[in-house]
mmCIF file of C-alpha atoms and ligand atoms in Angstrom:
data_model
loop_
_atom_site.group_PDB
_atom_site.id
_atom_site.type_symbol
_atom_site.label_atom_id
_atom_site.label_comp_id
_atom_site.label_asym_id
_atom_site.label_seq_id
_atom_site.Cartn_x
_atom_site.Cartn_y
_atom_site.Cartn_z
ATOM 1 C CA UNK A 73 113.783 86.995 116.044
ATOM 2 C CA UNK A 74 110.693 86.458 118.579
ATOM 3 C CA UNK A 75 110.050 82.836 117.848
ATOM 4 C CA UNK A 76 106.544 82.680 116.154
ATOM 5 C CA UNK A 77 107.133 79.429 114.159
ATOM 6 C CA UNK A 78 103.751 76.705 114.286
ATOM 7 C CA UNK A 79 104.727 73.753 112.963
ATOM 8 C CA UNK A 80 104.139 73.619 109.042
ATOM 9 C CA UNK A 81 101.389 70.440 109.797
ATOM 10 C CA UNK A 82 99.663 72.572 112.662
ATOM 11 C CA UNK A 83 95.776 71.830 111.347
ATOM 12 C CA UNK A 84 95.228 75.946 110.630
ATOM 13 C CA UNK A 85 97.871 75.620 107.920
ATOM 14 C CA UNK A 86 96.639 72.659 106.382
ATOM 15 C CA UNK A 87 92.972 74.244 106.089
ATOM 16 C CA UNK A 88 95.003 76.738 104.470
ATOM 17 C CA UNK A 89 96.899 74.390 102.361
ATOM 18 C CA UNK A 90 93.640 72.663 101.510
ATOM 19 C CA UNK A 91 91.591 75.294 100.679
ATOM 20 C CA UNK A 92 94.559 76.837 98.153
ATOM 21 C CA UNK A 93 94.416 72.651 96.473
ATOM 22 C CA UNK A 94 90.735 72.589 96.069
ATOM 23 C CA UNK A 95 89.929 76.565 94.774
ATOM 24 C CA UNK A 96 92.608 79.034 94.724
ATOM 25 C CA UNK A 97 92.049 80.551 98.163
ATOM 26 C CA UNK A 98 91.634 80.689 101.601
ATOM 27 C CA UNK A 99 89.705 83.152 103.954
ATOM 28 C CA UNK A 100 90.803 82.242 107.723
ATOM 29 C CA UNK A 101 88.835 85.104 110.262
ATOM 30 C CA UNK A 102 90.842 83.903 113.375
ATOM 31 C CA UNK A 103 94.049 83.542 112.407
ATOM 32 C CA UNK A 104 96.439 86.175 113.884
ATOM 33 C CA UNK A 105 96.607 86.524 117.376
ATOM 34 C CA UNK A 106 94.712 89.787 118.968
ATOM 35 C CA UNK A 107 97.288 91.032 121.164
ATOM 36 C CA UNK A 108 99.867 90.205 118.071
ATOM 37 C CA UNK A 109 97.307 92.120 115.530
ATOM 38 C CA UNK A 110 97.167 95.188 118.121
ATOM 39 C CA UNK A 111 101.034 95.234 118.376
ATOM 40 C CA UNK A 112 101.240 95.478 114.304
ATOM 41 C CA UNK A 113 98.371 97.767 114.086
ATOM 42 C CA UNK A 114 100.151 100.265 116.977
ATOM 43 C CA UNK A 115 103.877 99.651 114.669
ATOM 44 C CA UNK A 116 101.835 100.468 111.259
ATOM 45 C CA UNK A 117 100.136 103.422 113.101
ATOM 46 C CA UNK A 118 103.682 104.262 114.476
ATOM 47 C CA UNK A 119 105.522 104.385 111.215
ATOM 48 C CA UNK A 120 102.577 106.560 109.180
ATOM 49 C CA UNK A 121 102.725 109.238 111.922
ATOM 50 C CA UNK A 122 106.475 109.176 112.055
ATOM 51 C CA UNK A 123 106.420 109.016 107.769
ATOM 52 C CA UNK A 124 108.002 106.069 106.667
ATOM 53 C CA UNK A 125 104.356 105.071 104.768
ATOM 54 C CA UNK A 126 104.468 106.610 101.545
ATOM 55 C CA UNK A 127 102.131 106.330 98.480
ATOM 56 C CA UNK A 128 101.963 102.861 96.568
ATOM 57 C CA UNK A 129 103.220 102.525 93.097
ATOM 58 C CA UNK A 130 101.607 101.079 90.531
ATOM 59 C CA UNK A 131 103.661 98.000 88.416
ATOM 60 C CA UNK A 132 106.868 97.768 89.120
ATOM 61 C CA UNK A 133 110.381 98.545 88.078
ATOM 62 C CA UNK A 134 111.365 101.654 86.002
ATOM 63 C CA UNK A 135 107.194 101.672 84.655
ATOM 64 C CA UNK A 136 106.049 101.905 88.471
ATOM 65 C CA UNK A 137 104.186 105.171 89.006
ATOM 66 C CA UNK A 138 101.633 106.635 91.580
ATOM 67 C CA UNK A 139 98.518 107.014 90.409
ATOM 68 C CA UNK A 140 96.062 107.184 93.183
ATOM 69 C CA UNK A 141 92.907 106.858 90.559
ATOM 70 C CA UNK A 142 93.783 103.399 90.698
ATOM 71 C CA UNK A 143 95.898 102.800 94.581
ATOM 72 C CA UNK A 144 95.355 105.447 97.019
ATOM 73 C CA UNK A 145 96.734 103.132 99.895
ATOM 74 C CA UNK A 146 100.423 104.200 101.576
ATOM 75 C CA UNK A 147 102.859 101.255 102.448
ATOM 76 C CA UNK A 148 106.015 100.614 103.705
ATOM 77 C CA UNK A 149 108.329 97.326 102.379
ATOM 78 C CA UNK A 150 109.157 95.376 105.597
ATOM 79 C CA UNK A 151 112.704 94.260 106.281
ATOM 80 C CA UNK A 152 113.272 91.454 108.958
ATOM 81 C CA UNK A 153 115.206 92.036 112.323
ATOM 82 C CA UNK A 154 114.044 95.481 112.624
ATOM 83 C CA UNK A 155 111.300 94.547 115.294
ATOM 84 C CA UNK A 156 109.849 91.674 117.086
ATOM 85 C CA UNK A 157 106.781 92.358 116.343
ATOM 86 C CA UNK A 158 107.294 92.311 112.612
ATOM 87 C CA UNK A 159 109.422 89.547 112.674
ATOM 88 C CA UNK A 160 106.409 87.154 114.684
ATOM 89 C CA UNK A 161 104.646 87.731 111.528
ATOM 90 C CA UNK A 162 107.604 86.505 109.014
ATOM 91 C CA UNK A 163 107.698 83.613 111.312
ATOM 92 C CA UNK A 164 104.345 83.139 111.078
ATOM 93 C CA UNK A 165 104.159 83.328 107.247
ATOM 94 C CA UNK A 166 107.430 81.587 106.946
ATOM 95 C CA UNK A 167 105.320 78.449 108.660
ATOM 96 C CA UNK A 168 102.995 79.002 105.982
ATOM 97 C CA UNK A 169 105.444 79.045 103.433
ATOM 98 C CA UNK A 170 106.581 75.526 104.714
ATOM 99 C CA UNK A 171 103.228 74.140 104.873
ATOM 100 C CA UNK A 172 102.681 75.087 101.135
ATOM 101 C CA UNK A 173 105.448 73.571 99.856
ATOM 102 C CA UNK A 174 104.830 70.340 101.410
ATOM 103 C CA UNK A 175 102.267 69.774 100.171
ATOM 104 C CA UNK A 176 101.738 71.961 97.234
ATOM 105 C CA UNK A 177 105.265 71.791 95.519
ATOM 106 C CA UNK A 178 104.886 74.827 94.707
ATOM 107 C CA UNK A 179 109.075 75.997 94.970
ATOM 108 C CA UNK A 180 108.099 79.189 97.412
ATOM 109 C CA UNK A 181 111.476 80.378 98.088
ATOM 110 C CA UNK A 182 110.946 84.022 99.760
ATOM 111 C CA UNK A 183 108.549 86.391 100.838
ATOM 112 C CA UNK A 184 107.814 90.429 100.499
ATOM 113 C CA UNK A 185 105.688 92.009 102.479
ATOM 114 C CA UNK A 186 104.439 95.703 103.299
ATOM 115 C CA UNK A 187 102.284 97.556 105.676
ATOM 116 C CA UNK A 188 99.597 99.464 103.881
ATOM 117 C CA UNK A 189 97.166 102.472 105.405
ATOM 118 C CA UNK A 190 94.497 103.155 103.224
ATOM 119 C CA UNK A 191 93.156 106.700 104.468
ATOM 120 C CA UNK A 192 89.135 106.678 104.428
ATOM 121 C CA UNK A 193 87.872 106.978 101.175
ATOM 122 C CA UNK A 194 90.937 105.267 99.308
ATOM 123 C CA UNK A 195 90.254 102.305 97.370
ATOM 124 C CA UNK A 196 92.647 99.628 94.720
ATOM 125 C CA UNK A 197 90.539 99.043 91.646
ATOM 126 C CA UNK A 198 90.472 95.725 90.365
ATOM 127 C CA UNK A 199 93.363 94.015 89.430
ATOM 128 C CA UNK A 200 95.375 90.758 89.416
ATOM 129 C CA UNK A 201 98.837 90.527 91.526
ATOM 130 C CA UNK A 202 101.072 88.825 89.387
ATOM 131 C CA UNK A 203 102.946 91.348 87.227
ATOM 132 C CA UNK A 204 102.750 91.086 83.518
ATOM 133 C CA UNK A 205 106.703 91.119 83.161
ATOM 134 C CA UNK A 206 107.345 89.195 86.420
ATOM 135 C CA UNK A 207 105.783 86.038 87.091
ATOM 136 C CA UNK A 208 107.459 85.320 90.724
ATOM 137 C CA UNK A 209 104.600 86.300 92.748
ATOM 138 C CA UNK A 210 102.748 83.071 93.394
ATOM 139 C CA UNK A 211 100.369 83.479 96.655
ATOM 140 C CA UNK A 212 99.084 86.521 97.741
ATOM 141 C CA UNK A 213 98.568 86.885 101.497
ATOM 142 C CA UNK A 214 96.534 89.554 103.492
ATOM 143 C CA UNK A 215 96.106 89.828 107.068
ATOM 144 C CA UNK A 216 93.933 92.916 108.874
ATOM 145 C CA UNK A 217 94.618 94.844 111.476
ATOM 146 C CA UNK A 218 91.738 96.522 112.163
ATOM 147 C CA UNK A 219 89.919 96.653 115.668
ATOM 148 C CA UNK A 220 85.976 96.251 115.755
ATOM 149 C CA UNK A 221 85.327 97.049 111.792
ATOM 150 C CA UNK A 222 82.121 96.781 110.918
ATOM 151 C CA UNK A 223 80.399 95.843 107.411
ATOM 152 C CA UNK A 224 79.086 99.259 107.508
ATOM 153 C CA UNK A 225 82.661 100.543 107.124
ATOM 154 C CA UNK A 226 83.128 99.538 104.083
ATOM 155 C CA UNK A 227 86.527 98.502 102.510
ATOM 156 C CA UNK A 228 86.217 95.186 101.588
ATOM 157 C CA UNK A 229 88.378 93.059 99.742
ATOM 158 C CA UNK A 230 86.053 92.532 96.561
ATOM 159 C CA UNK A 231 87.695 88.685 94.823
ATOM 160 C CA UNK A 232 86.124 87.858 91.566
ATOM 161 C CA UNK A 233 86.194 84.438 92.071
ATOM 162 C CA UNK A 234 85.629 82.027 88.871
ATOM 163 C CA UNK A 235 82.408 80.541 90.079
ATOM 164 C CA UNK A 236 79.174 82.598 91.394
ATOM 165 C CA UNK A 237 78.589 85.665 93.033
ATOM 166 C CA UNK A 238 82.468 88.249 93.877
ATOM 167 C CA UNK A 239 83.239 87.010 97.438
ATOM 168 C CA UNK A 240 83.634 90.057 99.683
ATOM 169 C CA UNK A 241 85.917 89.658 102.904
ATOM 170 C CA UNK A 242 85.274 92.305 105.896
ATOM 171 C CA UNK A 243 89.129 93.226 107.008
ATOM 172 C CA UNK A 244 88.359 92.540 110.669
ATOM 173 C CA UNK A 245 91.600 92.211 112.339
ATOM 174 C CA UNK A 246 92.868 88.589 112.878
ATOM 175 C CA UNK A 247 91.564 87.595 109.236
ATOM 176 C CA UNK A 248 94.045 86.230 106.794
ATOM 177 C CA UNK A 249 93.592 85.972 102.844
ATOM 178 C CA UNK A 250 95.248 83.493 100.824
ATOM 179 C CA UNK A 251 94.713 83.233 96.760
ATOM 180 C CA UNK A 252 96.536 82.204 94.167
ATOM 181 C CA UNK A 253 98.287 85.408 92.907
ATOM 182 C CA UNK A 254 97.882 85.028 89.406
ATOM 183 C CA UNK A 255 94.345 83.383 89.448
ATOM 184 C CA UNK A 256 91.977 86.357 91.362
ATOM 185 C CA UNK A 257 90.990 89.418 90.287
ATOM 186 C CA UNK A 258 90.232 91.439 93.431
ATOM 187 C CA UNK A 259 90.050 95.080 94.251
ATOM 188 C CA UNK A 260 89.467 97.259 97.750
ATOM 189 C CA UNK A 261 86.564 98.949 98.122
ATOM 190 C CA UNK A 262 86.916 102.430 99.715
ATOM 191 C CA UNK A 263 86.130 102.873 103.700
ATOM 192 C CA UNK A 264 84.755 105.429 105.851
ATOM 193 C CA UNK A 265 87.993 104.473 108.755
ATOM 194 C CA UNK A 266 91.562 104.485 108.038
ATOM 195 C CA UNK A 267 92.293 100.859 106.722
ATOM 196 C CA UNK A 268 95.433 99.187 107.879
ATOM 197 C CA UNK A 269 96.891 95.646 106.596
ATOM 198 C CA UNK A 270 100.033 93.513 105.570
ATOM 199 C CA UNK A 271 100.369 92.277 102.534
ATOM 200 C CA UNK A 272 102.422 90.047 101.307
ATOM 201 C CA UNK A 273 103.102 87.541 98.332
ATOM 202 C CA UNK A 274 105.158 84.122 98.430
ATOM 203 C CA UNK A 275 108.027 83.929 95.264
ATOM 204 C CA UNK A 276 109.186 81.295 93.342
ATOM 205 C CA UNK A 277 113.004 81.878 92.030
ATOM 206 C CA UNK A 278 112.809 83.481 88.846
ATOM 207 C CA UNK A 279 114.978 85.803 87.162
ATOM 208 C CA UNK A 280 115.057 89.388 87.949
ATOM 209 C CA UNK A 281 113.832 91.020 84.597
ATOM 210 C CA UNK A 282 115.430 94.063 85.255
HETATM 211 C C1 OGA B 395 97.199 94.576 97.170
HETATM 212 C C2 OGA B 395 95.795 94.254 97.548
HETATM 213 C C3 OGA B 395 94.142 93.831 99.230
HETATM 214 C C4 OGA B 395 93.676 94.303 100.562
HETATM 215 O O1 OGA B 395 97.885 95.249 97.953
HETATM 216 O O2 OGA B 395 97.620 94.167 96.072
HETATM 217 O O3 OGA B 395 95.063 93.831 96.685
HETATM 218 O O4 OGA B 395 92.587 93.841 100.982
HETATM 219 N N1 OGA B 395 95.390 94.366 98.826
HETATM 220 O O5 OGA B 395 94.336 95.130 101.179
HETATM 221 MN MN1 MN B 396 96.202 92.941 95.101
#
């Protein structure tokens, strides 16, 4: 693996770490590196025209189903030691794995992540991340890969947030969203560009239900 480690007290992660404490999330616009965002956006763009991206399921298990009234995005699952590039950004989020469980306690013991592609005009309608007969899922992380979006784009990450006004993040590429997986209601609005992201959610052990 390409080392990509920061130390888990680096001050980025503990904004992170604070912001998760004080309200449930985090919204950090310069986190990934560019030339780091441009290699994962060239490896998601890779694997969609080669077709390894295929449509997202809704719930999981033997209920999943694709139902692209509610996701119309295409992912693929990543698996570490395939490619450096990937792997920079399991080191990266394995930092920030470390960082929340100092100081959070909050028992994070893995991490699953996909690419997803939402094609223009795709959209996820609202929903909460944490899976009714699975409660593993802990953090939800999302980083964009998108060069020189614009608000005009559309596809926003919509979070209804328990205070005020829904917070809407622009997925500029280099911005990373942390919330509390079981806490936000969020949904993506649909774009006029192809939309490309990882996403990925931090686990507590728990036992598999099926
Ligand atoms: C998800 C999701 C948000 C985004 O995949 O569950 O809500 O902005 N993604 O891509
Ligand atoms: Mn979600």
């Amino acid at each position: 693996m390409r080392a990509m480690q920061i130390p888990s007290d680096h001050p980025l992660l503990l904004r992170i770490v604070d912001d998760l404490a004080a309200r449930g999330w985090s919204q950090q616009n310069i986190f990934l590196p560019q030339a780091l965002t441009l290699e994962l956006a060239a490896e998601c763009r890779k694997r969609a025209a080669e077709g390894e991206l295929a449509p997202a399921a809704v719930g999981r298990g033997p209920f999943s189903e694709i139902r692209e009234g509610i996701r119309g995005d295409h992912i693929q699952w990543l698996e570490p030691g395939q490619v450096d590039t990937c792997d920079s950004y399991l080191g990266l989020m394995d930092s920030l794995r470390e960082a929340m469980n100092r100081s959070l306690f909050l028992g994070l013991e893995d991490f699953e992540s996909h690419f997803a592609l939402y094609p223009p005009g795709a959209f996820y309608l609202k929903h909460v991340d944490r899976f009714r007969d699975d409660d593993r899922r802990m953090v939800s992380a999302v980083i964009y890969l998108n060069d020189a979006w614009l608000p005009e784009h559309g596809g926003q990450l919509r979070m209804y947030l328990e205070e005020g006004a829904p917070h809407d993040v622009v997925p500029t590429g280099g911005c990373l969203v942390v919330f509390l997986s079981s806490e936000v209601p969020h949904e993506v609005l649909p774009a006029t560009r192809e939309r490309l992201s990882l996403t990925g959610w931090f686990r507590r052990r728990g036992n598999e239900p099926f």
